[in-house]
């Protein structure tokens, strides 16, 4: 899952981003509305976490622009204003969910995951070829055996399972499972796929479509 966090409180943004990365998400940061709109237009995101009180371009305008652009990203709006009228206003502007500050980090994670499932029309528990992936608990089993995976391996596996047998290109995996700082010329995806294949065991579950990508 790839997330864009648009938040002008730098310390808060970095703390939240680090926490989300620990949960296996790829996170990009923007500190104002202009940068947020630029990154949202340049990259594909599953969820955009949007602070309402932003410099340069207000969060309300950012939300309206994102909704009008036809972006598939789900928008979770954050604000210090927790009145019902403020929540309604945010939803009218095009936000998909609303979380008042201060918030509990675990609740933020659950809301982001729920929005991402809605964006991808994916169930909470994914099943394919003897694999079961509980996306909320981040637990993968094969034929009942728990398979310990790193956060990046979990992210790649989730993308492949949601694709439901369709080929996913290495470029798409890099864009969705890593953040904007990932080097597109490295062997990162290939190495992660190799480790994932080894951990999932035999018979092999991940197939290479030569020149196209990977599928489960």
mmCIF file of C-alpha atoms in Angstrom:
data_model
loop_
_atom_site.group_PDB
_atom_site.id
_atom_site.type_symbol
_atom_site.label_atom_id
_atom_site.label_comp_id
_atom_site.label_asym_id
_atom_site.label_seq_id
_atom_site.Cartn_x
_atom_site.Cartn_y
_atom_site.Cartn_z
ATOM 1 C CA UNK A 1 0.000 0.000 0.000
ATOM 2 C CA UNK A 2 1.306 3.452 -0.888
ATOM 3 C CA UNK A 3 0.265 6.452 1.188
ATOM 4 C CA UNK A 4 0.742 10.192 0.738
ATOM 5 C CA UNK A 5 0.775 12.133 4.013
ATOM 6 C CA UNK A 6 0.162 15.867 3.527
ATOM 7 C CA UNK A 7 0.953 17.457 6.889
ATOM 8 C CA UNK A 8 2.773 20.703 7.711
ATOM 9 C CA UNK A 9 3.742 19.756 11.285
ATOM 10 C CA UNK A 10 7.117 18.261 10.387
ATOM 11 C CA UNK A 11 7.755 16.316 13.594
ATOM 12 C CA UNK A 12 4.267 14.809 13.597
ATOM 13 C CA UNK A 13 4.529 13.942 9.913
ATOM 14 C CA UNK A 14 7.861 12.173 10.365
ATOM 15 C CA UNK A 15 6.634 10.240 13.406
ATOM 16 C CA UNK A 16 3.454 9.127 11.640
ATOM 17 C CA UNK A 17 5.364 8.232 8.467
ATOM 18 C CA UNK A 18 7.868 6.123 10.411
ATOM 19 C CA UNK A 19 5.017 4.324 12.179
ATOM 20 C CA UNK A 20 3.203 3.615 8.913
ATOM 21 C CA UNK A 21 6.402 2.318 7.340
ATOM 22 C CA UNK A 22 6.778 -0.051 10.270
ATOM 23 C CA UNK A 23 3.325 -1.336 9.280
ATOM 24 C CA UNK A 24 4.594 -2.144 5.789
ATOM 25 C CA UNK A 25 3.302 0.925 3.979
ATOM 26 C CA UNK A 26 5.262 3.031 1.494
ATOM 27 C CA UNK A 27 4.876 6.649 2.602
ATOM 28 C CA UNK A 28 5.634 9.925 0.817
ATOM 29 C CA UNK A 29 5.476 13.279 2.622
ATOM 30 C CA UNK A 30 4.301 16.722 1.548
ATOM 31 C CA UNK A 31 4.435 19.759 3.856
ATOM 32 C CA UNK A 32 2.003 22.055 2.026
ATOM 33 C CA UNK A 33 -0.954 21.967 -0.324
ATOM 34 C CA UNK A 34 1.001 22.745 -3.482
ATOM 35 C CA UNK A 35 3.541 19.970 -2.929
ATOM 36 C CA UNK A 36 0.714 17.623 -1.953
ATOM 37 C CA UNK A 37 -1.190 18.251 -5.180
ATOM 38 C CA UNK A 38 2.007 17.867 -7.221
ATOM 39 C CA UNK A 39 2.858 14.489 -5.680
ATOM 40 C CA UNK A 40 -0.735 13.263 -5.878
ATOM 41 C CA UNK A 41 -0.713 14.044 -9.599
ATOM 42 C CA UNK A 42 2.681 12.471 -10.236
ATOM 43 C CA UNK A 43 2.281 9.203 -8.312
ATOM 44 C CA UNK A 44 -0.332 6.541 -7.704
ATOM 45 C CA UNK A 45 -1.534 6.312 -4.101
ATOM 46 C CA UNK A 46 -4.001 4.025 -2.374
ATOM 47 C CA UNK A 47 -4.710 6.503 0.426
ATOM 48 C CA UNK A 48 -3.986 10.209 0.917
ATOM 49 C CA UNK A 49 -3.900 11.386 4.536
ATOM 50 C CA UNK A 50 -4.685 15.079 4.316
ATOM 51 C CA UNK A 51 -4.333 17.681 7.051
ATOM 52 C CA UNK A 52 -7.046 20.298 6.701
ATOM 53 C CA UNK A 53 -5.080 23.351 7.896
ATOM 54 C CA UNK A 54 -2.264 23.530 5.316
ATOM 55 C CA UNK A 55 -0.089 26.421 4.127
ATOM 56 C CA UNK A 56 -0.066 27.735 0.524
ATOM 57 C CA UNK A 57 -3.180 25.801 -0.489
ATOM 58 C CA UNK A 58 -5.749 24.979 2.206
ATOM 59 C CA UNK A 59 -6.626 21.339 2.777
ATOM 60 C CA UNK A 60 -10.223 21.977 1.723
ATOM 61 C CA UNK A 61 -9.030 23.161 -1.698
ATOM 62 C CA UNK A 62 -6.652 20.212 -1.966
ATOM 63 C CA UNK A 63 -9.482 17.805 -1.170
ATOM 64 C CA UNK A 64 -11.781 19.415 -3.733
ATOM 65 C CA UNK A 65 -9.068 19.298 -6.405
ATOM 66 C CA UNK A 66 -8.257 15.646 -5.698
ATOM 67 C CA UNK A 67 -11.914 14.653 -5.830
ATOM 68 C CA UNK A 68 -12.405 16.550 -9.100
ATOM 69 C CA UNK A 69 -9.314 14.968 -10.674
ATOM 70 C CA UNK A 70 -10.885 11.522 -10.668
ATOM 71 C CA UNK A 71 -8.064 10.089 -8.564
ATOM 72 C CA UNK A 72 -8.646 6.548 -7.300
ATOM 73 C CA UNK A 73 -6.918 7.382 -4.003
ATOM 74 C CA UNK A 74 -9.088 7.418 -0.897
ATOM 75 C CA UNK A 75 -8.817 10.583 1.185
ATOM 76 C CA UNK A 76 -8.578 10.546 4.972
ATOM 77 C CA UNK A 77 -8.835 14.087 6.307
ATOM 78 C CA UNK A 78 -7.146 15.098 9.575
ATOM 79 C CA UNK A 79 -8.073 18.221 11.480
ATOM 80 C CA UNK A 80 -7.909 19.767 14.926
ATOM 81 C CA UNK A 81 -11.541 20.773 14.483
ATOM 82 C CA UNK A 82 -13.587 17.851 15.734
ATOM 83 C CA UNK A 83 -17.106 19.248 15.598
ATOM 84 C CA UNK A 84 -19.738 17.323 13.665
ATOM 85 C CA UNK A 85 -20.186 20.239 11.258
ATOM 86 C CA UNK A 86 -16.477 20.131 10.406
ATOM 87 C CA UNK A 87 -16.617 16.407 9.743
ATOM 88 C CA UNK A 88 -19.635 16.825 7.486
ATOM 89 C CA UNK A 89 -17.937 19.677 5.616
ATOM 90 C CA UNK A 90 -14.878 17.524 4.969
ATOM 91 C CA UNK A 91 -16.972 14.658 3.632
ATOM 92 C CA UNK A 92 -18.936 17.000 1.389
ATOM 93 C CA UNK A 93 -15.672 18.240 -0.116
ATOM 94 C CA UNK A 94 -14.852 14.689 -1.204
ATOM 95 C CA UNK A 95 -13.040 13.097 1.737
ATOM 96 C CA UNK A 96 -13.767 9.397 2.319
ATOM 97 C CA UNK A 97 -13.097 9.461 6.045
ATOM 98 C CA UNK A 98 -12.357 11.965 8.782
ATOM 99 C CA UNK A 99 -10.168 11.729 11.898
ATOM 100 C CA UNK A 100 -9.900 14.563 14.450
ATOM 101 C CA UNK A 101 -6.591 15.481 16.078
ATOM 102 C CA UNK A 102 -5.204 14.333 18.418
ATOM 103 C CA UNK A 103 -5.720 10.795 17.200
ATOM 104 C CA UNK A 104 -4.673 7.326 18.330
ATOM 105 C CA UNK A 105 -2.091 5.938 15.909
ATOM 106 C CA UNK A 106 -3.589 2.423 15.887
ATOM 107 C CA UNK A 107 -6.935 3.879 14.827
ATOM 108 C CA UNK A 108 -5.237 5.801 12.007
ATOM 109 C CA UNK A 109 -3.648 2.561 10.761
ATOM 110 C CA UNK A 110 -6.966 0.704 10.830
ATOM 111 C CA UNK A 111 -8.740 3.504 8.976
ATOM 112 C CA UNK A 112 -6.025 3.663 6.303
ATOM 113 C CA UNK A 113 -6.180 -0.107 5.790
ATOM 114 C CA UNK A 114 -9.978 -0.025 5.564
ATOM 115 C CA UNK A 115 -9.844 2.753 2.956
ATOM 116 C CA UNK A 116 -7.202 0.883 0.953
ATOM 117 C CA UNK A 117 -9.346 -2.253 0.897
ATOM 118 C CA UNK A 118 -12.255 -0.171 -0.389
ATOM 119 C CA UNK A 119 -10.031 1.412 -3.042
ATOM 120 C CA UNK A 120 -8.881 -2.009 -4.274
ATOM 121 C CA UNK A 121 -12.182 -3.820 -3.612
ATOM 122 C CA UNK A 122 -10.168 -6.264 -1.531
ATOM 123 C CA UNK A 123 -11.427 -8.284 1.448
ATOM 124 C CA UNK A 124 -9.661 -8.194 4.806
ATOM 125 C CA UNK A 125 -8.503 -11.802 4.399
ATOM 126 C CA UNK A 126 -6.950 -12.741 1.050
ATOM 127 C CA UNK A 127 -6.797 -16.385 -0.082
ATOM 128 C CA UNK A 128 -5.001 -17.907 -3.058
ATOM 129 C CA UNK A 129 -3.252 -21.207 -3.851
ATOM 130 C CA UNK A 130 -3.154 -22.399 -0.253
ATOM 131 C CA UNK A 131 -2.057 -18.974 1.036
ATOM 132 C CA UNK A 132 -4.083 -16.997 3.557
ATOM 133 C CA UNK A 133 -3.178 -13.372 4.243
ATOM 134 C CA UNK A 134 -4.901 -11.575 7.103
ATOM 135 C CA UNK A 135 -4.195 -7.986 6.032
ATOM 136 C CA UNK A 136 -5.269 -6.485 9.349
ATOM 137 C CA UNK A 137 -3.082 -8.737 11.501
ATOM 138 C CA UNK A 138 -0.342 -8.896 8.822
ATOM 139 C CA UNK A 139 -0.154 -12.670 9.138
ATOM 140 C CA UNK A 140 0.457 -15.030 6.209
ATOM 141 C CA UNK A 141 -0.040 -18.794 6.350
ATOM 142 C CA UNK A 142 0.426 -21.548 3.772
ATOM 143 C CA UNK A 143 -1.616 -24.651 4.379
ATOM 144 C CA UNK A 144 -1.941 -23.575 8.022
ATOM 145 C CA UNK A 145 1.792 -22.872 8.548
ATOM 146 C CA UNK A 146 2.696 -19.306 9.560
ATOM 147 C CA UNK A 147 5.267 -17.748 7.225
ATOM 148 C CA UNK A 148 7.291 -14.904 8.773
ATOM 149 C CA UNK A 149 7.779 -12.118 6.216
ATOM 150 C CA UNK A 150 9.343 -8.661 6.282
ATOM 151 C CA UNK A 151 7.182 -5.569 5.818
ATOM 152 C CA UNK A 152 8.273 -5.185 2.163
ATOM 153 C CA UNK A 153 7.662 -8.878 1.427
ATOM 154 C CA UNK A 154 4.187 -8.529 2.913
ATOM 155 C CA UNK A 155 3.539 -5.455 0.771
ATOM 156 C CA UNK A 156 4.600 -7.202 -2.443
ATOM 157 C CA UNK A 157 2.636 -10.351 -1.622
ATOM 158 C CA UNK A 158 -0.491 -8.324 -0.881
ATOM 159 C CA UNK A 159 -0.281 -6.592 -4.266
ATOM 160 C CA UNK A 160 0.126 -9.924 -6.061
ATOM 161 C CA UNK A 161 -2.759 -11.538 -4.173
ATOM 162 C CA UNK A 162 -5.102 -8.610 -4.797
ATOM 163 C CA UNK A 163 -4.224 -8.835 -8.524
ATOM 164 C CA UNK A 164 -5.854 -12.298 -8.435
ATOM 165 C CA UNK A 165 -3.692 -13.981 -11.047
ATOM 166 C CA UNK A 166 -3.100 -10.928 -13.246
ATOM 167 C CA UNK A 167 0.475 -9.999 -14.112
ATOM 168 C CA UNK A 168 1.926 -7.125 -12.077
ATOM 169 C CA UNK A 169 4.933 -5.384 -13.601
ATOM 170 C CA UNK A 170 8.124 -4.751 -11.650
ATOM 171 C CA UNK A 171 7.555 -1.042 -12.214
ATOM 172 C CA UNK A 172 4.082 -1.236 -10.693
ATOM 173 C CA UNK A 173 5.395 -3.168 -7.680
ATOM 174 C CA UNK A 174 8.132 -0.581 -7.182
ATOM 175 C CA UNK A 175 5.653 2.287 -7.409
ATOM 176 C CA UNK A 176 3.126 0.768 -5.008
ATOM 177 C CA UNK A 177 5.308 -0.968 -2.413
ATOM 178 C CA UNK A 178 8.170 1.539 -2.168
ATOM 179 C CA UNK A 179 8.172 5.314 -1.697
ATOM 180 C CA UNK A 180 9.334 8.095 -4.027
ATOM 181 C CA UNK A 181 12.975 7.665 -2.968
ATOM 182 C CA UNK A 182 13.235 4.156 -4.436
ATOM 183 C CA UNK A 183 15.781 3.851 -7.228
ATOM 184 C CA UNK A 184 14.002 2.476 -10.344
ATOM 185 C CA UNK A 185 17.298 1.125 -11.702
ATOM 186 C CA UNK A 186 18.071 -1.177 -8.772
ATOM 187 C CA UNK A 187 17.287 -4.884 -8.465
ATOM 188 C CA UNK A 188 15.142 -4.218 -5.381
ATOM 189 C CA UNK A 189 11.981 -5.814 -6.751
ATOM 190 C CA UNK A 190 13.779 -8.867 -8.164
ATOM 191 C CA UNK A 191 15.622 -9.464 -4.889
ATOM 192 C CA UNK A 192 12.425 -9.112 -2.840
ATOM 193 C CA UNK A 193 10.574 -11.520 -5.138
ATOM 194 C CA UNK A 194 13.415 -14.043 -4.806
ATOM 195 C CA UNK A 195 13.293 -13.889 -1.002
ATOM 196 C CA UNK A 196 9.515 -14.161 -1.056
ATOM 197 C CA UNK A 197 9.602 -17.219 -3.293
ATOM 198 C CA UNK A 198 12.102 -18.902 -0.991
ATOM 199 C CA UNK A 199 10.049 -18.231 2.135
ATOM 200 C CA UNK A 200 6.756 -19.328 0.583
ATOM 201 C CA UNK A 201 8.309 -22.712 -0.173
ATOM 202 C CA UNK A 202 7.512 -25.452 -2.682
ATOM 203 C CA UNK A 203 5.824 -25.858 -4.994
ATOM 204 C CA UNK A 204 6.666 -22.296 -6.145
ATOM 205 C CA UNK A 205 3.718 -19.894 -6.165
ATOM 206 C CA UNK A 206 5.107 -16.789 -7.864
ATOM 207 C CA UNK A 207 5.516 -17.053 -11.623
ATOM 208 C CA UNK A 208 7.678 -14.760 -13.745
ATOM 209 C CA UNK A 209 5.995 -13.543 -16.914
ATOM 210 C CA UNK A 210 9.071 -12.842 -19.016
ATOM 211 C CA UNK A 211 9.228 -9.203 -20.053
ATOM 212 C CA UNK A 212 5.963 -8.414 -18.266
ATOM 213 C CA UNK A 213 6.257 -8.982 -14.514
ATOM 214 C CA UNK A 214 5.027 -11.418 -11.894
ATOM 215 C CA UNK A 215 1.824 -13.176 -10.962
ATOM 216 C CA UNK A 216 0.623 -15.489 -8.232
#
